[in-house]
């Protein structure tokens, strides 16, 4: 029996943080042996916001190394760089020509990011979901693991499949395959350390709001020391008036590998002064093996390059095949 295919990616803007790890990569790693996986570095999406050409390549390598350090296994997973497979941009153009403008204008993420950039907002921010649809559809995956915030983009992708197939296929012979979302399990939504009602995010201007996977122990300690709490003694899960408390307890539970019941019992009479060192310790120990592995990978640049070269070849073979099929359906003369 052939295994189902899974595809996902992360935008290579800034550092990977604990939210990326617990919310996405850790799930990829846990599920990888059941699927045929493709995980890529979305460095074309990275330039939809102003970017620094001096750090773009290094950031991409760093995140690739972190994918490996977090446990992606090349036996099950192919890792590649989006900008190194030209089919992504070519197919995105073809798809953009059948995407109604108002679909894109209605995207929540576009509206939120556009407000922040005012007059400067680039066309790429608007067409971001079309490139994302291209990323996905080229590989004909069965499942696409994404966070809540990307669900709308996946729905647009599915709508685009129907539109494309209606225009250029037949009901018996659809051209593109419609993927299913794989929305991550509850409990993995990591919130900001400075505001428990907001997601931990790369775009938060405050470094104190997130733990980066490569933060050294003293930085972790300082961020936990200064994170937002509340004046109440006795720590509990799930109190809607105490979002920070729920987030920090959940982090502690996951990072120390304990059950919810065990943590609830351990912390029910605790104050923050007693809890924070425990959380700090759990976080440092959980990140230490990832950081060590990351360092070993970065020390062997040729290994990392060979991983990405192999990934590019494998990905290109699949992507080019789907692209050719789509172009043919649209009526293009393919080169002989
Ligand atoms: N937009 C996604 C994010 O920022 C990254 C991404 C780009 C992606 N293309 C994708 C995720 C295709 C899944 C599938 O998180």
GROMACS .gro file of C-alpha atoms and ligand atoms in nm:
model
  351
    1UNK     CA    1   0.000   0.000   0.000
    2UNK     CA    2   0.137   0.343  -0.086
    3UNK     CA    3   0.153   0.587   0.197
    4UNK     CA    4  -0.048   0.908   0.190
    5UNK     CA    5   0.144   1.222   0.107
    6UNK     CA    6   0.180   1.512   0.349
    7UNK     CA    7   0.313   1.855   0.259
    8UNK     CA    8   0.375   2.166   0.465
    9UNK     CA    9   0.609   2.461   0.500
   10UNK     CA   10   0.704   2.752   0.721
   11UNK     CA   11   0.778   3.103   0.608
   12UNK     CA   12   1.148   3.175   0.661
   13UNK     CA   13   1.103   3.514   0.821
   14UNK     CA   14   1.295   3.548   1.148
   15UNK     CA   15   1.376   3.273   1.392
   16UNK     CA   16   1.175   2.961   1.463
   17UNK     CA   17   1.012   2.985   1.802
   18UNK     CA   18   0.849   2.751   2.047
   19UNK     CA   19   0.511   2.805   1.880
   20UNK     CA   20   0.647   2.681   1.546
   21UNK     CA   21   0.799   2.380   1.718
   22UNK     CA   22   0.513   2.270   1.945
   23UNK     CA   23   0.239   2.377   1.706
   24UNK     CA   24   0.384   2.246   1.380
   25UNK     CA   25   0.721   2.076   1.354
   26UNK     CA   26   0.673   1.844   1.650
   27UNK     CA   27   0.352   1.713   1.493
   28UNK     CA   28   0.527   1.663   1.160
   29UNK     CA   29   0.796   1.464   1.336
   30UNK     CA   30   0.552   1.251   1.532
   31UNK     CA   31   0.347   1.162   1.227
   32UNK     CA   32   0.623   1.132   0.971
   33UNK     CA   33   0.667   0.755   0.965
   34UNK     CA   34   0.304   0.706   0.857
   35UNK     CA   35   0.331   0.930   0.553
   36UNK     CA   36   0.541   1.025   0.253
   37UNK     CA   37   0.636   1.377   0.362
   38UNK     CA   38   0.746   1.698   0.191
   39UNK     CA   39   0.849   1.988   0.413
   40UNK     CA   40   0.982   2.303   0.259
   41UNK     CA   41   1.122   2.643   0.350
   42UNK     CA   42   0.887   2.911   0.221
   43UNK     CA   43   1.151   3.168   0.131
   44UNK     CA   44   0.936   3.318  -0.146
   45UNK     CA   45   0.665   3.394   0.106
   46UNK     CA   46   0.935   3.551   0.324
   47UNK     CA   47   0.965   3.848   0.086
   48UNK     CA   48   0.596   3.940   0.107
   49UNK     CA   49   0.703   4.161   0.396
   50UNK     CA   50   1.013   4.384   0.375
   51UNK     CA   51   1.318   4.159   0.406
   52UNK     CA   52   1.693   4.186   0.443
   53UNK     CA   53   1.885   4.040   0.146
   54UNK     CA   54   2.189   3.999   0.369
   55UNK     CA   55   2.019   3.746   0.596
   56UNK     CA   56   1.769   3.572   0.366
   57UNK     CA   57   1.997   3.282   0.269
   58UNK     CA   58   2.136   3.234   0.619
   59UNK     CA   59   1.785   3.233   0.768
   60UNK     CA   60   1.681   2.967   0.519
   61UNK     CA   61   1.974   2.745   0.611
   62UNK     CA   62   1.914   2.797   0.981
   63UNK     CA   63   1.556   2.684   0.954
   64UNK     CA   64   1.649   2.387   0.737
   65UNK     CA   65   1.901   2.281   1.001
   66UNK     CA   66   1.636   2.325   1.269
   67UNK     CA   67   1.393   2.103   1.076
   68UNK     CA   68   1.657   1.830   1.099
   69UNK     CA   69   1.752   1.912   1.458
   70UNK     CA   70   1.386   1.884   1.562
   71UNK     CA   71   1.378   1.531   1.429
   72UNK     CA   72   1.268   1.530   1.067
   73UNK     CA   73   1.408   1.207   0.930
   74UNK     CA   74   1.521   1.188   0.569
   75UNK     CA   75   1.402   0.833   0.550
   76UNK     CA   76   1.044   0.961   0.564
   77UNK     CA   77   1.070   1.329   0.482
   78UNK     CA   78   1.199   1.534   0.191
   79UNK     CA   79   1.322   1.883   0.283
   80UNK     CA   80   1.362   2.151   0.019
   81UNK     CA   81   1.376   2.524  -0.047
   82UNK     CA   82   1.076   2.675  -0.224
   83UNK     CA   83   1.274   2.924  -0.434
   84UNK     CA   84   1.490   2.642  -0.571
   85UNK     CA   85   1.195   2.472  -0.740
   86UNK     CA   86   1.090   2.719  -1.012
   87UNK     CA   87   0.764   2.534  -1.079
   88UNK     CA   88   0.618   2.704  -0.768
   89UNK     CA   89   0.631   3.052  -0.918
   90UNK     CA   90   0.532   2.941  -1.265
   91UNK     CA   91   0.226   2.755  -1.144
   92UNK     CA   92   0.136   3.043  -0.913
   93UNK     CA   93   0.108   3.267  -1.220
   94UNK     CA   94  -0.121   3.023  -1.397
   95UNK     CA   95  -0.339   2.991  -1.089
   96UNK     CA   96  -0.350   3.367  -1.031
   97UNK     CA   97  -0.520   3.409  -1.367
   98UNK     CA   98  -0.817   3.201  -1.254
   99UNK     CA   99  -0.834   3.346  -0.900
  100UNK     CA  100  -1.108   3.605  -0.851
  101UNK     CA  101  -0.962   3.918  -0.698
  102UNK     CA  102  -1.227   3.937  -0.431
  103UNK     CA  103  -1.130   3.593  -0.297
  104UNK     CA  104  -0.789   3.736  -0.216
  105UNK     CA  105  -0.919   4.065  -0.081
  106UNK     CA  106  -1.136   3.870   0.163
  107UNK     CA  107  -0.848   3.681   0.324
  108UNK     CA  108  -0.821   3.768   0.693
  109UNK     CA  109  -0.443   3.748   0.697
  110UNK     CA  110  -0.417   3.986   0.403
  111UNK     CA  111  -0.649   4.235   0.566
  112UNK     CA  112  -0.456   4.223   0.893
  113UNK     CA  113  -0.112   4.251   0.736
  114UNK     CA  114  -0.222   4.513   0.483
  115UNK     CA  115  -0.343   4.743   0.759
  116UNK     CA  116   0.000   4.727   0.921
  117UNK     CA  117   0.178   4.825   0.598
  118UNK     CA  118  -0.057   5.100   0.482
  119UNK     CA  119   0.034   5.252   0.144
  120UNK     CA  120   0.340   5.032   0.110
  121UNK     CA  121   0.147   4.706   0.089
  122UNK     CA  122   0.292   4.488  -0.188
  123UNK     CA  123   0.102   4.288  -0.447
  124UNK     CA  124   0.279   3.976  -0.316
  125UNK     CA  125   0.094   4.005   0.012
  126UNK     CA  126  -0.234   3.991  -0.179
  127UNK     CA  127  -0.132   3.698  -0.400
  128UNK     CA  128   0.038   3.512  -0.113
  129UNK     CA  129  -0.241   3.251  -0.096
  130UNK     CA  130  -0.210   3.177  -0.469
  131UNK     CA  131   0.157   3.094  -0.426
  132UNK     CA  132   0.059   2.883  -0.128
  133UNK     CA  133  -0.199   2.699  -0.339
  134UNK     CA  134   0.070   2.639  -0.598
  135UNK     CA  135   0.309   2.505  -0.328
  136UNK     CA  136   0.045   2.258  -0.225
  137UNK     CA  137  -0.117   2.148  -0.549
  138UNK     CA  138   0.209   2.074  -0.731
  139UNK     CA  139   0.271   1.784  -0.492
  140UNK     CA  140  -0.083   1.640  -0.494
  141UNK     CA  141  -0.075   1.580  -0.119
  142UNK     CA  142  -0.351   1.399   0.068
  143UNK     CA  143  -0.304   1.610   0.379
  144UNK     CA  144  -0.168   1.953   0.461
  145UNK     CA  145  -0.094   2.015   0.829
  146UNK     CA  146  -0.147   2.382   0.909
  147UNK     CA  147  -0.240   2.600   1.202
  148UNK     CA  148  -0.579   2.761   1.253
  149UNK     CA  149  -0.447   3.083   1.097
  150UNK     CA  150  -0.377   2.912   0.763
  151UNK     CA  151  -0.709   2.731   0.739
  152UNK     CA  152  -0.866   2.998   0.522
  153UNK     CA  153  -0.578   2.975   0.275
  154UNK     CA  154  -0.632   2.603   0.252
  155UNK     CA  155  -1.000   2.653   0.183
  156UNK     CA  156  -0.909   2.891  -0.097
  157UNK     CA  157  -0.674   2.625  -0.232
  158UNK     CA  158  -0.957   2.373  -0.236
  159UNK     CA  159  -1.188   2.621  -0.409
  160UNK     CA  160  -0.919   2.685  -0.669
  161UNK     CA  161  -0.894   2.314  -0.739
  162UNK     CA  162  -1.267   2.299  -0.811
  163UNK     CA  163  -1.247   2.604  -1.033
  164UNK     CA  164  -0.947   2.476  -1.225
  165UNK     CA  165  -1.097   2.132  -1.275
  166UNK     CA  166  -1.430   2.281  -1.383
  167UNK     CA  167  -1.260   2.502  -1.641
  168UNK     CA  168  -0.991   2.269  -1.768
  169UNK     CA  169  -1.085   1.916  -1.670
  170UNK     CA  170  -1.384   1.688  -1.685
  171UNK     CA  171  -1.577   1.540  -1.393
  172UNK     CA  172  -1.434   1.200  -1.483
  173UNK     CA  173  -1.085   1.334  -1.526
  174UNK     CA  174  -1.001   1.610  -1.279
  175UNK     CA  175  -0.660   1.768  -1.334
  176UNK     CA  176  -0.574   1.882  -0.983
  177UNK     CA  177  -0.618   1.689  -0.661
  178UNK     CA  178  -0.807   1.843  -0.369
  179UNK     CA  179  -0.607   1.818  -0.043
  180UNK     CA  180  -0.749   1.786   0.307
  181UNK     CA  181  -0.637   2.010   0.592
  182UNK     CA  182  -0.483   1.847   0.895
  183UNK     CA  183  -0.555   2.089   1.175
  184UNK     CA  184  -0.328   2.037   1.469
  185UNK     CA  185  -0.436   1.883   1.795
  186UNK     CA  186  -0.567   2.092   2.081
  187UNK     CA  187  -0.315   2.209   2.337
  188UNK     CA  188  -0.046   2.294   2.087
  189UNK     CA  189  -0.146   2.655   2.038
  190UNK     CA  190   0.134   2.843   2.207
  191UNK     CA  191   0.050   3.193   2.319
  192UNK     CA  192   0.267   3.504   2.359
  193UNK     CA  193   0.460   3.540   2.685
  194UNK     CA  194   0.354   3.902   2.710
  195UNK     CA  195  -0.016   3.854   2.626
  196UNK     CA  196  -0.186   3.520   2.682
  197UNK     CA  197  -0.467   3.603   2.442
  198UNK     CA  198  -0.241   3.634   2.137
  199UNK     CA  199  -0.052   3.366   1.950
  200UNK     CA  200   0.325   3.349   1.990
  201UNK     CA  201   0.439   3.507   1.665
  202UNK     CA  202   0.749   3.603   1.471
  203UNK     CA  203   0.596   3.935   1.384
  204UNK     CA  204   0.546   4.051   1.743
  205UNK     CA  205   0.786   4.345   1.786
  206UNK     CA  206   0.877   4.231   2.138
  207UNK     CA  207   1.146   3.962   2.165
  208UNK     CA  208   1.017   3.900   2.517
  209UNK     CA  209   0.692   3.767   2.373
  210UNK     CA  210   0.850   3.449   2.235
  211UNK     CA  211   1.109   3.181   2.306
  212UNK     CA  212   1.325   3.115   2.001
  213UNK     CA  213   1.444   2.759   1.959
  214UNK     CA  214   1.803   2.879   1.965
  215UNK     CA  215   1.772   3.100   2.274
  216UNK     CA  216   2.052   3.017   2.520
  217UNK     CA  217   1.959   2.927   2.880
  218UNK     CA  218   2.020   3.274   3.026
  219UNK     CA  219   1.790   3.432   2.768
  220UNK     CA  220   1.519   3.175   2.839
  221UNK     CA  221   1.553   3.239   3.209
  222UNK     CA  222   1.521   3.612   3.161
  223UNK     CA  223   1.217   3.583   2.933
  224UNK     CA  224   1.035   3.358   3.178
  225UNK     CA  225   1.128   3.584   3.465
  226UNK     CA  226   0.974   3.880   3.286
  227UNK     CA  227   0.675   3.707   3.125
  228UNK     CA  228   0.323   3.824   3.204
  229UNK     CA  229   0.142   3.649   3.491
  230UNK     CA  230  -0.134   3.749   3.729
  231UNK     CA  231  -0.154   3.826   4.100
  232UNK     CA  232  -0.342   3.508   4.189
  233UNK     CA  233  -0.197   3.223   4.392
  234UNK     CA  234  -0.279   2.866   4.289
  235UNK     CA  235  -0.227   2.782   3.923
  236UNK     CA  236  -0.504   2.625   3.714
  237UNK     CA  237  -0.574   2.522   3.356
  238UNK     CA  238  -0.860   2.662   3.155
  239UNK     CA  239  -0.969   2.970   3.351
  240UNK     CA  240  -1.081   3.215   3.078
  241UNK     CA  241  -0.985   3.507   3.300
  242UNK     CA  242  -0.630   3.375   3.332
  243UNK     CA  243  -0.504   3.314   2.977
  244UNK     CA  244  -0.136   3.353   3.076
  245UNK     CA  245  -0.178   3.096   3.350
  246UNK     CA  246  -0.329   2.843   3.112
  247UNK     CA  247  -0.057   2.903   2.853
  248UNK     CA  248   0.235   2.869   3.095
  249UNK     CA  249   0.090   2.559   3.256
  250UNK     CA  250   0.031   2.403   2.916
  251UNK     CA  251   0.388   2.479   2.812
  252UNK     CA  252   0.517   2.323   3.132
  253UNK     CA  253   0.301   2.015   3.077
  254UNK     CA  254   0.425   1.961   2.721
  255UNK     CA  255   0.790   2.045   2.784
  256UNK     CA  256   0.818   1.829   3.096
  257UNK     CA  257   0.626   1.545   2.929
  258UNK     CA  258   0.364   1.519   3.200
  259UNK     CA  259  -0.009   1.464   3.193
  260UNK     CA  260  -0.250   1.747   3.252
  261UNK     CA  261  -0.371   1.582   3.573
  262UNK     CA  262  -0.019   1.556   3.712
  263UNK     CA  263   0.059   1.922   3.639
  264UNK     CA  264  -0.278   2.039   3.771
  265UNK     CA  265  -0.213   1.856   4.098
  266UNK     CA  266   0.147   1.973   4.125
  267UNK     CA  267   0.066   2.340   4.066
  268UNK     CA  268  -0.273   2.390   4.232
  269UNK     CA  269  -0.128   2.561   4.540
  270UNK     CA  270   0.177   2.718   4.380
  271UNK     CA  271   0.262   3.083   4.340
  272UNK     CA  272   0.447   3.220   4.038
  273UNK     CA  273   0.775   3.250   4.227
  274UNK     CA  274   0.777   2.876   4.277
  275UNK     CA  275   0.647   2.784   3.931
  276UNK     CA  276   0.871   2.996   3.710
  277UNK     CA  277   1.198   2.816   3.791
  278UNK     CA  278   1.028   2.483   3.715
  279UNK     CA  279   0.910   2.607   3.378
  280UNK     CA  280   1.252   2.758   3.303
  281UNK     CA  281   1.423   2.429   3.383
  282UNK     CA  282   1.180   2.225   3.172
  283UNK     CA  283   1.222   2.459   2.878
  284UNK     CA  284   1.600   2.463   2.890
  285UNK     CA  285   1.618   2.084   2.910
  286UNK     CA  286   1.367   2.035   2.629
  287UNK     CA  287   1.555   2.269   2.395
  288UNK     CA  288   1.906   2.153   2.480
  289UNK     CA  289   1.910   1.840   2.258
  290UNK     CA  290   1.767   2.039   1.965
  291UNK     CA  291   2.030   2.309   2.007
  292UNK     CA  292   2.312   2.055   2.025
  293UNK     CA  293   2.194   1.877   1.716
  294UNK     CA  294   2.152   2.207   1.536
  295UNK     CA  295   2.512   2.300   1.613
  296UNK     CA  296   2.641   1.969   1.485
  297UNK     CA  297   2.449   2.014   1.158
  298UNK     CA  298   2.570   2.372   1.112
  299UNK     CA  299   2.927   2.255   1.165
  300UNK     CA  300   2.890   2.030   0.862
  301UNK     CA  301   2.775   2.264   0.592
  302UNK     CA  302   2.830   2.016   0.310
  303UNK     CA  303   2.587   1.773   0.471
  304UNK     CA  304   2.314   2.037   0.490
  305UNK     CA  305   2.378   2.137   0.131
  306UNK     CA  306   2.350   1.778   0.015
  307UNK     CA  307   2.020   1.736   0.202
  308UNK     CA  308   1.875   2.040   0.025
  309UNK     CA  309   2.016   1.936  -0.311
  310UNK     CA  310   1.857   1.591  -0.284
  311UNK     CA  311   1.536   1.754  -0.165
  312UNK     CA  312   1.529   1.991  -0.459
  313UNK     CA  313   1.574   1.706  -0.705
  314UNK     CA  314   1.303   1.492  -0.557
  315UNK     CA  315   1.062   1.783  -0.523
  316UNK     CA  316   1.130   1.915  -0.874
  317UNK     CA  317   1.054   1.579  -1.032
  318UNK     CA  318   0.706   1.572  -0.878
  319UNK     CA  319   0.634   1.943  -0.920
  320UNK     CA  320   0.738   1.951  -1.287
  321UNK     CA  321   0.513   1.660  -1.365
  322UNK     CA  322   0.206   1.826  -1.216
  323UNK     CA  323   0.294   2.157  -1.380
  324UNK     CA  324   0.319   1.993  -1.722
  325UNK     CA  325  -0.016   1.823  -1.668
  326UNK     CA  326  -0.180   2.155  -1.569
  327UNK     CA  327  -0.027   2.345  -1.863
  328UNK     CA  328  -0.143   2.082  -2.104
  329UNK     CA  329  -0.496   2.099  -1.963
  330UNK     CA  330  -0.490   2.477  -2.005
  331UNK     CA  331  -0.402   2.437  -2.369
  332UNK     CA  332  -0.033   2.519  -2.375
  333UNK     CA  333   0.195   2.361  -2.631
  334UNK     CA  334   0.457   2.182  -2.427
  335UNK     CA  335   0.817   2.201  -2.544
  336UNK     CA  336   0.914   1.898  -2.748
  337LIG     N1  337   0.178   3.036   0.492
  337LIG     C1  338   0.243   2.938   0.572
  337LIG     C2  339   0.286   2.999   0.705
  337LIG     O1  340   0.332   3.109   0.711
  337LIG     C3  341   0.365   2.882   0.503
  337LIG     C4  342   0.331   2.811   0.378
  337LIG     C5  343   0.358   2.853   0.251
  337LIG     C6  344   0.263   2.686   0.366
  337LIG     N2  345   0.315   2.763   0.162
  337LIG     C7  346   0.256   2.660   0.227
  337LIG     C8  347   0.210   2.595   0.459
  337LIG     C9  348   0.196   2.544   0.180
  337LIG    C10  349   0.149   2.479   0.411
  337LIG    C11  350   0.142   2.454   0.273
  337LIG     O2  351   0.279   2.934   0.804
   0.00000   0.00000   0.00000
